[in-house]
């Protein structure tokens, strides 16, 4: 036997209770496919600028794409509807671009700063994008949040100062 903190396995003082797994490592934004790229970080800043730095009650959205080597290669902006607090992409009329691995969009002030689970055309928020197998990044005044496919909770990749300085420091 084994696999615990006490002889015979399990928690100290409770040999029959298995030791819980360690918490997942805190994400490193510098290892992120978009934030770890100077071009990706700059594209996020540009998208947030188009959204009035979160002060307009509209959203901006883009598909993030990668090249054949799996590196970030650019963003394909969604047509802007100017709808209040929502944006949508019609896959029936516009196929998702080749190489897409994520959706990046903004949330205005007064809304949740992370990928939403309600609202939008489907009333499921950002979940349908995750269900398609894509990551969802939300840019807000409170930070940059990521919900990876299959993840139950969003991860905060950067704090509220992300517009002023990269969470990765100086980038080449």
CSV table of N, CA and C in Angstrom, one decimal:
chain,number,residue,atom,x,y,z
A,1,UNK,N,0.9,-1.2,0.0
A,1,UNK,CA,0.0,0.0,0.0
A,1,UNK,C,0.9,1.2,0.0
A,2,UNK,N,0.3,2.4,0.1
A,2,UNK,CA,1.0,3.6,0.1
A,2,UNK,C,0.2,4.7,-0.4
A,3,UNK,N,0.8,5.8,-0.9
A,3,UNK,CA,0.1,6.9,-1.5
A,3,UNK,C,-0.5,7.8,-0.4
A,4,UNK,N,0.1,8.0,0.7
A,4,UNK,CA,-0.4,8.9,1.7
A,4,UNK,C,0.7,9.5,2.5
A,5,UNK,N,0.2,10.3,3.5
A,5,UNK,CA,1.2,11.0,4.4
A,5,UNK,C,1.6,10.1,5.6
A,6,UNK,N,0.9,9.0,5.8
A,6,UNK,CA,1.2,8.2,7.0
A,6,UNK,C,1.5,6.8,6.6
A,7,UNK,N,2.1,6.1,7.4
A,7,UNK,CA,2.5,4.7,7.1
A,7,UNK,C,1.2,3.9,6.7
A,8,UNK,N,1.2,3.2,5.6
A,8,UNK,CA,0.1,2.5,5.2
A,8,UNK,C,-0.9,3.3,4.3
A,9,UNK,N,-0.6,4.5,4.0
A,9,UNK,CA,-1.4,5.3,3.1
A,9,UNK,C,-2.5,6.1,3.9
A,10,UNK,N,-3.0,7.1,3.3
A,10,UNK,CA,-4.1,7.9,3.9
A,10,UNK,C,-3.5,9.1,4.7
A,11,UNK,N,-4.4,9.8,5.2
A,11,UNK,CA,-4.1,11.0,6.0
A,11,UNK,C,-3.5,10.7,7.4
A,12,UNK,N,-2.6,11.5,7.9
A,12,UNK,CA,-2.1,11.2,9.3
A,12,UNK,C,-3.3,11.1,10.3
A,13,UNK,N,-3.3,10.0,11.0
A,13,UNK,CA,-4.3,9.8,12.0
A,13,UNK,C,-5.6,9.2,11.4
A,14,UNK,N,-5.7,9.1,10.1
A,14,UNK,CA,-6.8,8.5,9.4
A,14,UNK,C,-6.3,7.6,8.3
A,15,UNK,N,-5.7,6.5,8.7
A,15,UNK,CA,-5.1,5.7,7.6
A,15,UNK,C,-6.0,5.2,6.5
A,16,UNK,N,-7.3,5.2,6.8
A,16,UNK,CA,-8.2,4.7,5.7
A,16,UNK,C,-8.7,5.8,4.8
A,17,UNK,N,-8.4,7.1,5.1
A,17,UNK,CA,-8.9,8.2,4.3
A,17,UNK,C,-7.8,8.5,3.3
A,18,UNK,N,-8.1,8.5,2.0
A,18,UNK,CA,-7.0,8.7,1.0
A,18,UNK,C,-6.6,10.2,1.1
A,19,UNK,N,-5.3,10.4,0.7
A,19,UNK,CA,-4.8,11.8,0.7
A,19,UNK,C,-5.3,12.5,-0.5
A,20,UNK,N,-5.9,13.7,-0.4
A,20,UNK,CA,-6.4,14.4,-1.5
A,20,UNK,C,-5.3,14.8,-2.5
A,21,UNK,N,-5.6,14.9,-3.8
A,21,UNK,CA,-4.6,15.3,-4.7
A,21,UNK,C,-4.1,16.7,-4.5
A,22,UNK,N,-2.9,17.1,-4.9
A,22,UNK,CA,-2.5,18.4,-4.7
A,22,UNK,C,-3.3,19.4,-5.6
A,23,UNK,N,-3.4,20.6,-5.2
A,23,UNK,CA,-4.2,21.6,-6.0
A,23,UNK,C,-3.5,21.7,-7.4
A,24,UNK,N,-4.2,22.1,-8.4
A,24,UNK,CA,-3.6,22.3,-9.7
A,24,UNK,C,-2.6,23.4,-9.6
A,25,UNK,N,-1.6,23.4,-10.4
A,25,UNK,CA,-0.7,24.6,-10.4
A,25,UNK,C,-1.3,25.9,-10.8
A,26,UNK,N,-0.9,27.0,-10.2
A,26,UNK,CA,-1.5,28.2,-10.6
A,26,UNK,C,-1.0,28.5,-12.1
A,27,UNK,N,-2.0,28.9,-13.0
A,27,UNK,CA,-1.6,29.1,-14.4
A,27,UNK,C,-0.5,30.2,-14.5
A,28,UNK,N,0.4,30.0,-15.4
A,28,UNK,CA,1.4,31.0,-15.7
A,28,UNK,C,1.0,31.7,-17.0
A,29,UNK,N,0.5,33.0,-16.9
A,29,UNK,CA,0.1,33.7,-18.1
A,29,UNK,C,1.2,33.7,-19.2
A,30,UNK,N,2.4,33.6,-18.8
A,30,UNK,CA,3.5,33.7,-19.8
A,30,UNK,C,3.6,32.4,-20.6
A,31,UNK,N,3.0,31.3,-20.1
A,31,UNK,CA,2.9,30.1,-20.9
A,31,UNK,C,1.7,30.0,-21.7
A,32,UNK,N,0.8,31.0,-21.6
A,32,UNK,CA,-0.4,31.0,-22.3
A,32,UNK,C,-0.2,31.3,-23.8
A,33,UNK,N,-0.9,30.7,-24.7
A,33,UNK,CA,-0.6,30.8,-26.1
A,33,UNK,C,-0.8,32.2,-26.6
A,34,UNK,N,-1.8,33.0,-26.0
A,34,UNK,CA,-2.0,34.4,-26.4
A,34,UNK,C,-1.2,35.3,-25.6
A,35,UNK,N,-1.4,35.3,-24.3
A,35,UNK,CA,-0.7,36.3,-23.4
A,35,UNK,C,0.8,36.1,-23.4
A,36,UNK,N,1.3,34.9,-23.7
A,36,UNK,CA,2.8,34.7,-23.8
A,36,UNK,C,3.4,35.2,-25.1
A,37,UNK,N,2.5,35.7,-26.0
A,37,UNK,CA,3.0,36.3,-27.3
A,37,UNK,C,2.8,37.8,-27.3
A,38,UNK,N,3.8,38.5,-27.7
A,38,UNK,CA,3.7,40.0,-27.7
A,38,UNK,C,2.6,40.4,-28.7
A,39,UNK,N,2.5,39.7,-29.8
A,39,UNK,CA,1.4,40.0,-30.8
A,39,UNK,C,0.1,39.7,-30.2
A,40,UNK,N,-0.1,38.6,-29.5
A,40,UNK,CA,-1.3,38.2,-28.9
A,40,UNK,C,-1.8,39.2,-27.8
A,41,UNK,N,-0.8,39.6,-26.9
A,41,UNK,CA,-1.1,40.6,-25.9
A,41,UNK,C,-1.5,41.9,-26.5
A,42,UNK,N,-0.8,42.3,-27.6
A,42,UNK,CA,-1.2,43.6,-28.3
A,42,UNK,C,-2.5,43.5,-28.9
A,43,UNK,N,-2.9,42.3,-29.5
A,43,UNK,CA,-4.2,42.2,-30.1
A,43,UNK,C,-5.3,42.3,-29.0
A,44,UNK,N,-5.0,41.7,-27.8
A,44,UNK,CA,-6.0,41.8,-26.8
A,44,UNK,C,-6.2,43.3,-26.4
A,45,UNK,N,-5.1,44.0,-26.3
A,45,UNK,CA,-5.2,45.4,-25.9
A,45,UNK,C,-6.0,46.2,-27.0
A,46,UNK,N,-5.8,45.9,-28.3
A,46,UNK,CA,-6.6,46.5,-29.3
A,46,UNK,C,-8.0,46.2,-29.3
A,47,UNK,N,-8.4,45.0,-29.0
A,47,UNK,CA,-9.8,44.6,-28.9
A,47,UNK,C,-10.5,45.3,-27.7
A,48,UNK,N,-9.8,45.4,-26.6
A,48,UNK,CA,-10.3,46.1,-25.5
A,48,UNK,C,-10.5,47.6,-25.7
A,49,UNK,N,-9.6,48.2,-26.5
A,49,UNK,CA,-9.7,49.6,-26.9
A,49,UNK,C,-10.9,49.8,-27.7
A,50,UNK,N,-11.2,48.9,-28.7
A,50,UNK,CA,-12.4,49.0,-29.5
A,50,UNK,C,-13.6,49.0,-28.7
A,51,UNK,N,-13.6,48.3,-27.6
A,51,UNK,CA,-14.7,48.2,-26.7
A,51,UNK,C,-14.8,49.4,-25.7
A,52,UNK,N,-14.0,50.4,-25.9
A,52,UNK,CA,-14.0,51.6,-25.0
A,52,UNK,C,-13.5,51.3,-23.7
A,53,UNK,N,-12.5,50.3,-23.6
A,53,UNK,CA,-11.9,49.9,-22.4
A,53,UNK,C,-12.9,49.4,-21.3
A,54,UNK,N,-14.0,48.8,-21.8
A,54,UNK,CA,-15.0,48.3,-20.9
A,54,UNK,C,-16.0,49.2,-20.5
A,55,UNK,N,-15.9,50.5,-21.0
A,55,UNK,CA,-16.9,51.5,-20.5
A,55,UNK,C,-18.1,51.6,-21.4
A,56,UNK,N,-18.1,51.1,-22.7
A,56,UNK,CA,-19.2,51.0,-23.5
A,56,UNK,C,-20.0,49.7,-23.2
A,57,UNK,N,-21.3,49.8,-23.3
A,57,UNK,CA,-22.2,48.6,-22.9
A,57,UNK,C,-22.4,47.7,-24.1
A,58,UNK,N,-21.3,47.6,-24.9
A,58,UNK,CA,-21.3,46.6,-26.0
A,58,UNK,C,-20.1,45.8,-25.9
A,59,UNK,N,-20.0,44.7,-26.6
A,59,UNK,CA,-18.9,43.8,-26.6
A,59,UNK,C,-18.2,43.8,-27.9
A,60,UNK,N,-16.9,43.4,-27.9
A,60,UNK,CA,-16.1,43.1,-29.1
A,60,UNK,C,-15.6,41.7,-29.0
A,61,UNK,N,-15.5,41.0,-30.1
A,61,UNK,CA,-15.1,39.6,-30.1
A,61,UNK,C,-14.3,39.2,-31.3
A,62,UNK,N,-13.4,38.2,-31.1
A,62,UNK,CA,-12.5,37.7,-32.1
A,62,UNK,C,-12.2,36.3,-31.9
A,63,UNK,N,-11.9,35.6,-33.0
A,63,UNK,CA,-11.4,34.2,-32.9
A,63,UNK,C,-9.9,34.3,-32.8
A,64,UNK,N,-9.2,33.6,-32.0
A,64,UNK,CA,-7.8,33.5,-31.9
A,64,UNK,C,-7.4,32.3,-32.7
A,65,UNK,N,-6.4,32.5,-33.6
A,65,UNK,CA,-5.9,31.4,-34.4
A,65,UNK,C,-4.5,31.0,-34.2
A,66,UNK,N,-4.1,29.8,-34.6
A,66,UNK,CA,-2.7,29.4,-34.4
A,66,UNK,C,-2.2,28.9,-35.8
A,67,UNK,N,-0.9,28.8,-35.9
A,67,UNK,CA,-0.3,28.3,-37.2
A,67,UNK,C,-0.1,26.8,-37.1
A,68,UNK,N,0.5,26.2,-38.1
A,68,UNK,CA,0.6,24.8,-38.1
A,68,UNK,C,1.6,24.2,-37.0
A,69,UNK,N,2.4,25.1,-36.5
A,69,UNK,CA,3.3,24.7,-35.4
A,69,UNK,C,2.6,24.8,-34.0
A,70,UNK,N,1.3,25.3,-34.0
A,70,UNK,CA,0.6,25.4,-32.8
A,70,UNK,C,0.8,26.7,-32.0
A,71,UNK,N,1.5,27.7,-32.7
A,71,UNK,CA,1.8,29.0,-32.0
A,71,UNK,C,0.7,30.0,-32.4
A,72,UNK,N,0.4,31.0,-31.6
A,72,UNK,CA,-0.5,32.0,-31.8
A,72,UNK,C,-0.2,32.7,-33.2
A,73,UNK,N,-1.2,32.9,-34.0
A,73,UNK,CA,-0.9,33.6,-35.3
A,73,UNK,C,-1.7,34.8,-35.6
A,74,UNK,N,-2.8,35.0,-34.8
A,74,UNK,CA,-3.6,36.2,-35.1
A,74,UNK,C,-5.0,36.1,-34.6
A,75,UNK,N,-5.8,37.2,-34.8
A,75,UNK,CA,-7.2,37.2,-34.4
A,75,UNK,C,-8.0,37.6,-35.6
A,76,UNK,N,-9.2,37.0,-35.7
A,76,UNK,CA,-10.1,37.3,-36.7
A,76,UNK,C,-11.3,37.9,-36.0
A,77,UNK,N,-11.5,39.2,-36.2
A,77,UNK,CA,-12.6,39.9,-35.6
A,77,UNK,C,-14.0,39.5,-36.0
A,78,UNK,N,-14.9,39.4,-35.1
A,78,UNK,CA,-16.3,39.1,-35.4
A,78,UNK,C,-16.9,40.4,-36.0
A,79,UNK,N,-17.9,40.3,-36.9
A,79,UNK,CA,-18.7,41.5,-37.3
A,79,UNK,C,-19.3,42.1,-36.0
A,80,UNK,N,-19.2,43.4,-35.9
A,80,UNK,CA,-19.7,44.1,-34.7
A,80,UNK,C,-21.2,44.5,-34.9
A,81,UNK,N,-22.0,44.0,-34.0
A,81,UNK,CA,-23.5,44.3,-34.1
A,81,UNK,C,-23.9,45.5,-33.3
A,82,UNK,N,-23.1,46.0,-32.4
A,82,UNK,CA,-23.4,47.1,-31.5
A,82,UNK,C,-24.6,46.8,-30.6
A,83,UNK,N,-24.9,45.5,-30.4
A,83,UNK,CA,-25.9,45.1,-29.5
A,83,UNK,C,-25.4,45.3,-28.1
A,84,UNK,N,-26.3,45.5,-27.2
A,84,UNK,CA,-26.0,45.8,-25.8
A,84,UNK,C,-25.6,44.5,-25.1
A,85,UNK,N,-24.4,44.5,-24.6
A,85,UNK,CA,-23.8,43.4,-23.7
A,85,UNK,C,-23.9,42.0,-24.4
A,86,UNK,N,-23.8,41.9,-25.7
A,86,UNK,CA,-23.8,40.6,-26.3
A,86,UNK,C,-23.2,40.7,-27.7
A,87,UNK,N,-22.7,39.6,-28.2
A,87,UNK,CA,-22.2,39.5,-29.6
A,87,UNK,C,-22.4,38.1,-30.0
A,88,UNK,N,-22.6,37.8,-31.3
A,88,UNK,CA,-22.8,36.5,-31.7
A,88,UNK,C,-22.2,36.2,-33.1
A,89,UNK,N,-21.9,34.9,-33.4
A,89,UNK,CA,-21.3,34.5,-34.6
A,89,UNK,C,-22.3,33.4,-35.2
A,90,UNK,N,-22.7,33.6,-36.4
A,90,UNK,CA,-23.6,32.6,-37.1
A,90,UNK,C,-22.8,31.6,-37.9
A,91,UNK,N,-22.6,30.4,-37.4
A,91,UNK,CA,-21.8,29.4,-38.1
A,91,UNK,C,-22.5,29.0,-39.3
A,92,UNK,N,-23.8,29.2,-39.5
A,92,UNK,CA,-24.5,28.8,-40.7
A,92,UNK,C,-24.1,29.7,-41.9
A,93,UNK,N,-23.7,30.9,-41.6
A,93,UNK,CA,-23.3,31.8,-42.7
A,93,UNK,C,-21.8,32.2,-42.7
A,94,UNK,N,-21.2,31.9,-41.6
A,94,UNK,CA,-19.7,32.3,-41.5
A,94,UNK,C,-19.0,31.1,-40.8
A,95,UNK,N,-18.2,30.3,-41.5
A,95,UNK,CA,-17.5,29.2,-40.8
A,95,UNK,C,-16.5,29.8,-39.9
A,96,UNK,N,-16.2,29.0,-38.8
A,96,UNK,CA,-15.2,29.4,-37.9
A,96,UNK,C,-13.8,29.3,-38.6
A,97,UNK,N,-13.0,30.3,-38.5
A,97,UNK,CA,-11.7,30.3,-39.3
A,97,UNK,C,-10.8,29.1,-39.0
A,98,UNK,N,-10.1,28.7,-40.0
A,98,UNK,CA,-9.1,27.6,-39.9
A,98,UNK,C,-8.1,27.9,-38.8
A,99,UNK,N,-7.7,27.0,-38.0
A,99,UNK,CA,-6.7,27.2,-36.9
A,99,UNK,C,-7.2,27.8,-35.7
A,100,UNK,N,-8.5,28.1,-35.6
A,100,UNK,CA,-9.1,28.7,-34.4
A,100,UNK,C,-8.9,27.8,-33.2
A,101,UNK,N,-8.5,28.3,-32.0
A,101,UNK,CA,-8.3,27.6,-30.8
A,101,UNK,C,-9.1,28.3,-29.6
A,102,UNK,N,-9.5,29.5,-29.8
A,102,UNK,CA,-10.1,30.2,-28.7
A,102,UNK,C,-11.0,31.4,-29.3
A,103,UNK,N,-11.9,31.8,-28.4
A,103,UNK,CA,-12.6,33.1,-28.6
A,103,UNK,C,-12.1,34.0,-27.6
A,104,UNK,N,-11.9,35.3,-28.0
A,104,UNK,CA,-11.5,36.4,-27.1
A,104,UNK,C,-12.5,37.4,-27.2
A,105,UNK,N,-13.1,37.8,-26.1
A,105,UNK,CA,-14.1,38.9,-26.2
A,105,UNK,C,-14.1,39.8,-24.9
A,106,UNK,N,-14.8,40.9,-25.0
A,106,UNK,CA,-14.8,41.9,-23.9
A,106,UNK,C,-16.1,41.8,-23.2
A,107,UNK,N,-16.0,42.1,-21.9
A,107,UNK,CA,-17.3,42.3,-21.1
A,107,UNK,C,-17.2,43.7,-20.6
A,108,UNK,N,-18.3,44.4,-20.7
A,108,UNK,CA,-18.4,45.8,-20.2
A,108,UNK,C,-18.5,45.9,-18.7
A,109,UNK,N,-18.2,47.1,-18.2
A,109,UNK,CA,-18.4,47.3,-16.8
A,109,UNK,C,-19.9,47.1,-16.4
A,110,UNK,N,-20.1,46.5,-15.2
A,110,UNK,CA,-21.5,46.2,-14.8
A,110,UNK,C,-21.9,44.8,-15.1
A,111,UNK,N,-21.0,44.0,-15.8
A,111,UNK,CA,-21.3,42.6,-16.0
A,111,UNK,C,-20.2,41.8,-15.4
A,112,UNK,N,-20.4,40.5,-15.4
A,112,UNK,CA,-19.4,39.6,-14.8
A,112,UNK,C,-18.1,39.8,-15.6
A,113,UNK,N,-17.0,39.8,-14.9
A,113,UNK,CA,-15.7,40.0,-15.7
A,113,UNK,C,-15.1,38.7,-16.3
A,114,UNK,N,-15.8,37.5,-16.1
A,114,UNK,CA,-15.3,36.3,-16.5
A,114,UNK,C,-16.3,35.7,-17.5
A,115,UNK,N,-16.0,34.6,-18.2
A,115,UNK,CA,-16.9,34.0,-19.1
A,115,UNK,C,-18.2,33.7,-18.5
A,116,UNK,N,-19.3,34.1,-19.1
A,116,UNK,CA,-20.6,34.0,-18.5
A,116,UNK,C,-21.3,32.7,-18.8
A,117,UNK,N,-22.2,32.3,-18.0
A,117,UNK,CA,-23.0,31.1,-18.1
A,117,UNK,C,-24.4,31.3,-18.4
A,118,UNK,N,-24.8,32.6,-18.5
A,118,UNK,CA,-26.2,32.9,-18.9
A,118,UNK,C,-26.2,34.1,-19.9
A,119,UNK,N,-27.3,34.3,-20.5
A,119,UNK,CA,-27.4,35.5,-21.4
A,119,UNK,C,-27.1,35.1,-22.9
A,120,UNK,N,-27.0,36.1,-23.7
A,120,UNK,CA,-26.8,35.9,-25.1
A,120,UNK,C,-27.9,35.2,-25.9
A,121,UNK,N,-27.7,34.9,-27.1
A,121,UNK,CA,-28.8,34.4,-28.0
A,121,UNK,C,-29.3,33.0,-27.4
A,122,UNK,N,-28.4,32.2,-26.9
A,122,UNK,CA,-28.8,30.9,-26.4
A,122,UNK,C,-29.2,30.9,-24.9
A,123,UNK,N,-29.0,32.0,-24.2
A,123,UNK,CA,-29.2,32.2,-22.8
A,123,UNK,C,-28.2,31.2,-22.0
A,124,UNK,N,-27.2,30.8,-22.7
A,124,UNK,CA,-26.1,30.0,-22.0
A,124,UNK,C,-24.8,30.8,-22.0
A,125,UNK,N,-24.9,32.0,-22.3
A,125,UNK,CA,-23.7,32.9,-22.2
A,125,UNK,C,-22.6,32.3,-23.1
A,126,UNK,N,-21.4,32.2,-22.6
A,126,UNK,CA,-20.2,31.7,-23.3
A,126,UNK,C,-20.1,30.2,-23.4
A,127,UNK,N,-20.9,29.5,-22.7
A,127,UNK,CA,-20.8,28.0,-22.7
A,127,UNK,C,-20.8,27.3,-24.0
A,128,UNK,N,-21.7,27.8,-25.0
A,128,UNK,CA,-21.7,27.1,-26.3
A,128,UNK,C,-20.3,27.1,-27.0
A,129,UNK,N,-19.5,28.1,-26.8
A,129,UNK,CA,-18.2,28.2,-27.4
A,129,UNK,C,-17.3,27.1,-26.7
A,130,UNK,N,-17.4,27.0,-25.4
A,130,UNK,CA,-16.6,25.9,-24.7
A,130,UNK,C,-17.1,24.6,-25.2
A,131,UNK,N,-18.4,24.4,-25.4
A,131,UNK,CA,-19.0,23.1,-25.8
A,131,UNK,C,-18.5,22.7,-27.2
A,132,UNK,N,-18.1,23.7,-28.0
A,132,UNK,CA,-17.5,23.4,-29.3
A,132,UNK,C,-16.0,23.0,-29.2
A,133,UNK,N,-15.4,23.1,-28.0
A,133,UNK,CA,-14.1,22.7,-27.8
A,133,UNK,C,-13.1,23.9,-27.8
A,134,UNK,N,-13.6,25.1,-27.8
A,134,UNK,CA,-12.7,26.3,-27.8
A,134,UNK,C,-12.6,26.9,-26.4
A,135,UNK,N,-11.4,27.4,-26.1
A,135,UNK,CA,-11.2,28.2,-24.9
A,135,UNK,C,-11.9,29.5,-25.1
A,136,UNK,N,-12.3,30.1,-23.9
A,136,UNK,CA,-13.0,31.5,-24.0
A,136,UNK,C,-12.2,32.4,-23.0
A,137,UNK,N,-11.7,33.5,-23.6
A,137,UNK,CA,-11.0,34.5,-22.9
A,137,UNK,C,-11.9,35.7,-22.8
A,138,UNK,N,-12.0,36.3,-21.6
A,138,UNK,CA,-12.8,37.5,-21.4
A,138,UNK,C,-11.8,38.6,-20.9
A,139,UNK,N,-11.9,39.7,-21.6
A,139,UNK,CA,-11.1,40.9,-21.3
A,139,UNK,C,-12.1,41.9,-20.6
A,140,UNK,N,-11.7,42.3,-19.4
A,140,UNK,CA,-12.5,43.2,-18.6
A,140,UNK,C,-11.6,44.2,-17.8
A,141,UNK,N,-12.3,45.2,-17.2
A,141,UNK,CA,-11.5,46.1,-16.4
A,141,UNK,C,-11.0,45.4,-15.1
A,142,UNK,N,-11.5,44.3,-14.8
A,142,UNK,CA,-11.1,43.5,-13.6
A,142,UNK,C,-10.0,42.5,-13.9
A,143,UNK,N,-9.7,42.3,-15.2
A,143,UNK,CA,-8.6,41.4,-15.5
A,143,UNK,C,-8.9,40.6,-16.8
A,144,UNK,N,-8.1,39.6,-17.0
A,144,UNK,CA,-8.3,38.6,-18.1
A,144,UNK,C,-8.6,37.3,-17.5
A,145,UNK,N,-9.7,36.7,-17.9
A,145,UNK,CA,-10.2,35.4,-17.4
A,145,UNK,C,-10.3,34.4,-18.6
A,146,UNK,N,-10.0,33.2,-18.2
A,146,UNK,CA,-10.0,32.1,-19.2
A,146,UNK,C,-10.9,30.9,-18.7
A,147,UNK,N,-11.7,30.4,-19.6
A,147,UNK,CA,-12.4,29.2,-19.3
A,147,UNK,C,-12.0,28.2,-20.4
A,148,UNK,N,-11.3,27.2,-20.0
A,148,UNK,CA,-10.9,26.1,-21.0
A,148,UNK,C,-12.0,25.1,-21.1
A,149,UNK,N,-12.1,24.5,-22.3
A,149,UNK,CA,-13.1,23.5,-22.5
A,149,UNK,C,-13.0,22.4,-21.4
A,150,UNK,N,-14.2,22.0,-20.9
A,150,UNK,CA,-14.2,21.0,-19.8
A,150,UNK,C,-13.9,21.5,-18.4
A,151,UNK,N,-13.6,22.8,-18.3
A,151,UNK,CA,-13.3,23.4,-17.0
A,151,UNK,C,-14.6,23.9,-16.4
A,152,UNK,N,-14.8,23.7,-15.1
A,152,UNK,CA,-16.0,24.2,-14.5
A,152,UNK,C,-15.9,25.6,-14.0
A,153,UNK,N,-14.7,26.1,-13.8
A,153,UNK,CA,-14.5,27.4,-13.3
A,153,UNK,C,-13.5,28.2,-14.2
A,154,UNK,N,-13.7,29.5,-14.3
A,154,UNK,CA,-12.8,30.3,-15.0
A,154,UNK,C,-11.5,30.5,-14.2
A,155,UNK,N,-10.4,30.8,-14.9
A,155,UNK,CA,-9.1,31.1,-14.3
A,155,UNK,C,-8.7,32.5,-14.6
A,156,UNK,N,-8.3,33.2,-13.5
A,156,UNK,CA,-7.9,34.6,-13.7
A,156,UNK,C,-6.4,34.6,-14.2
A,157,UNK,N,-6.1,35.1,-15.4
A,157,UNK,CA,-4.8,35.1,-15.9
A,157,UNK,C,-4.0,36.4,-15.6
A,158,UNK,N,-4.8,37.5,-15.5
A,158,UNK,CA,-4.1,38.8,-15.2
A,158,UNK,C,-5.1,39.7,-14.4
A,159,UNK,N,-4.5,40.6,-13.7
A,159,UNK,CA,-5.3,41.5,-12.8
A,159,UNK,C,-5.7,42.7,-13.6
A,160,UNK,N,-6.3,43.7,-12.8
A,160,UNK,CA,-6.9,44.9,-13.4
A,160,UNK,C,-5.9,45.8,-14.1
A,161,UNK,N,-4.6,45.6,-13.8
A,161,UNK,CA,-3.6,46.5,-14.5
A,161,UNK,C,-3.1,45.9,-15.8
A,162,UNK,N,-3.8,44.9,-16.4
A,162,UNK,CA,-3.3,44.2,-17.6
A,162,UNK,C,-3.2,45.1,-18.8
A,163,UNK,N,-4.0,46.2,-18.8
A,163,UNK,CA,-3.9,47.1,-20.0
A,163,UNK,C,-2.6,47.9,-19.9
A,164,UNK,N,-2.1,48.2,-18.7
A,164,UNK,CA,-0.9,49.0,-18.6
A,164,UNK,C,0.4,48.3,-18.7
A,165,UNK,N,0.4,47.0,-18.2
A,165,UNK,CA,1.6,46.2,-18.3
A,165,UNK,C,1.3,44.8,-18.5
A,166,UNK,N,2.0,44.1,-19.3
A,166,UNK,CA,1.8,42.7,-19.5
A,166,UNK,C,2.0,41.9,-18.3
A,167,UNK,N,1.2,40.9,-18.0
A,167,UNK,CA,1.5,40.0,-16.9
A,167,UNK,C,2.8,39.2,-17.0
A,168,UNK,N,3.4,39.3,-18.2
A,168,UNK,CA,4.6,38.6,-18.5
A,168,UNK,C,5.8,39.6,-18.4
A,169,UNK,N,5.6,40.8,-18.1
A,169,UNK,CA,6.7,41.8,-18.1
A,169,UNK,C,7.1,42.2,-19.5
A,170,UNK,N,8.3,42.6,-19.6
A,170,UNK,CA,8.8,43.0,-21.0
A,170,UNK,C,8.9,41.8,-21.9
A,171,UNK,N,8.3,42.0,-23.1
A,171,UNK,CA,8.3,40.9,-24.1
A,171,UNK,C,9.1,41.4,-25.3
A,172,UNK,N,9.7,40.4,-26.0
A,172,UNK,CA,10.4,40.7,-27.2
A,172,UNK,C,9.5,40.8,-28.4
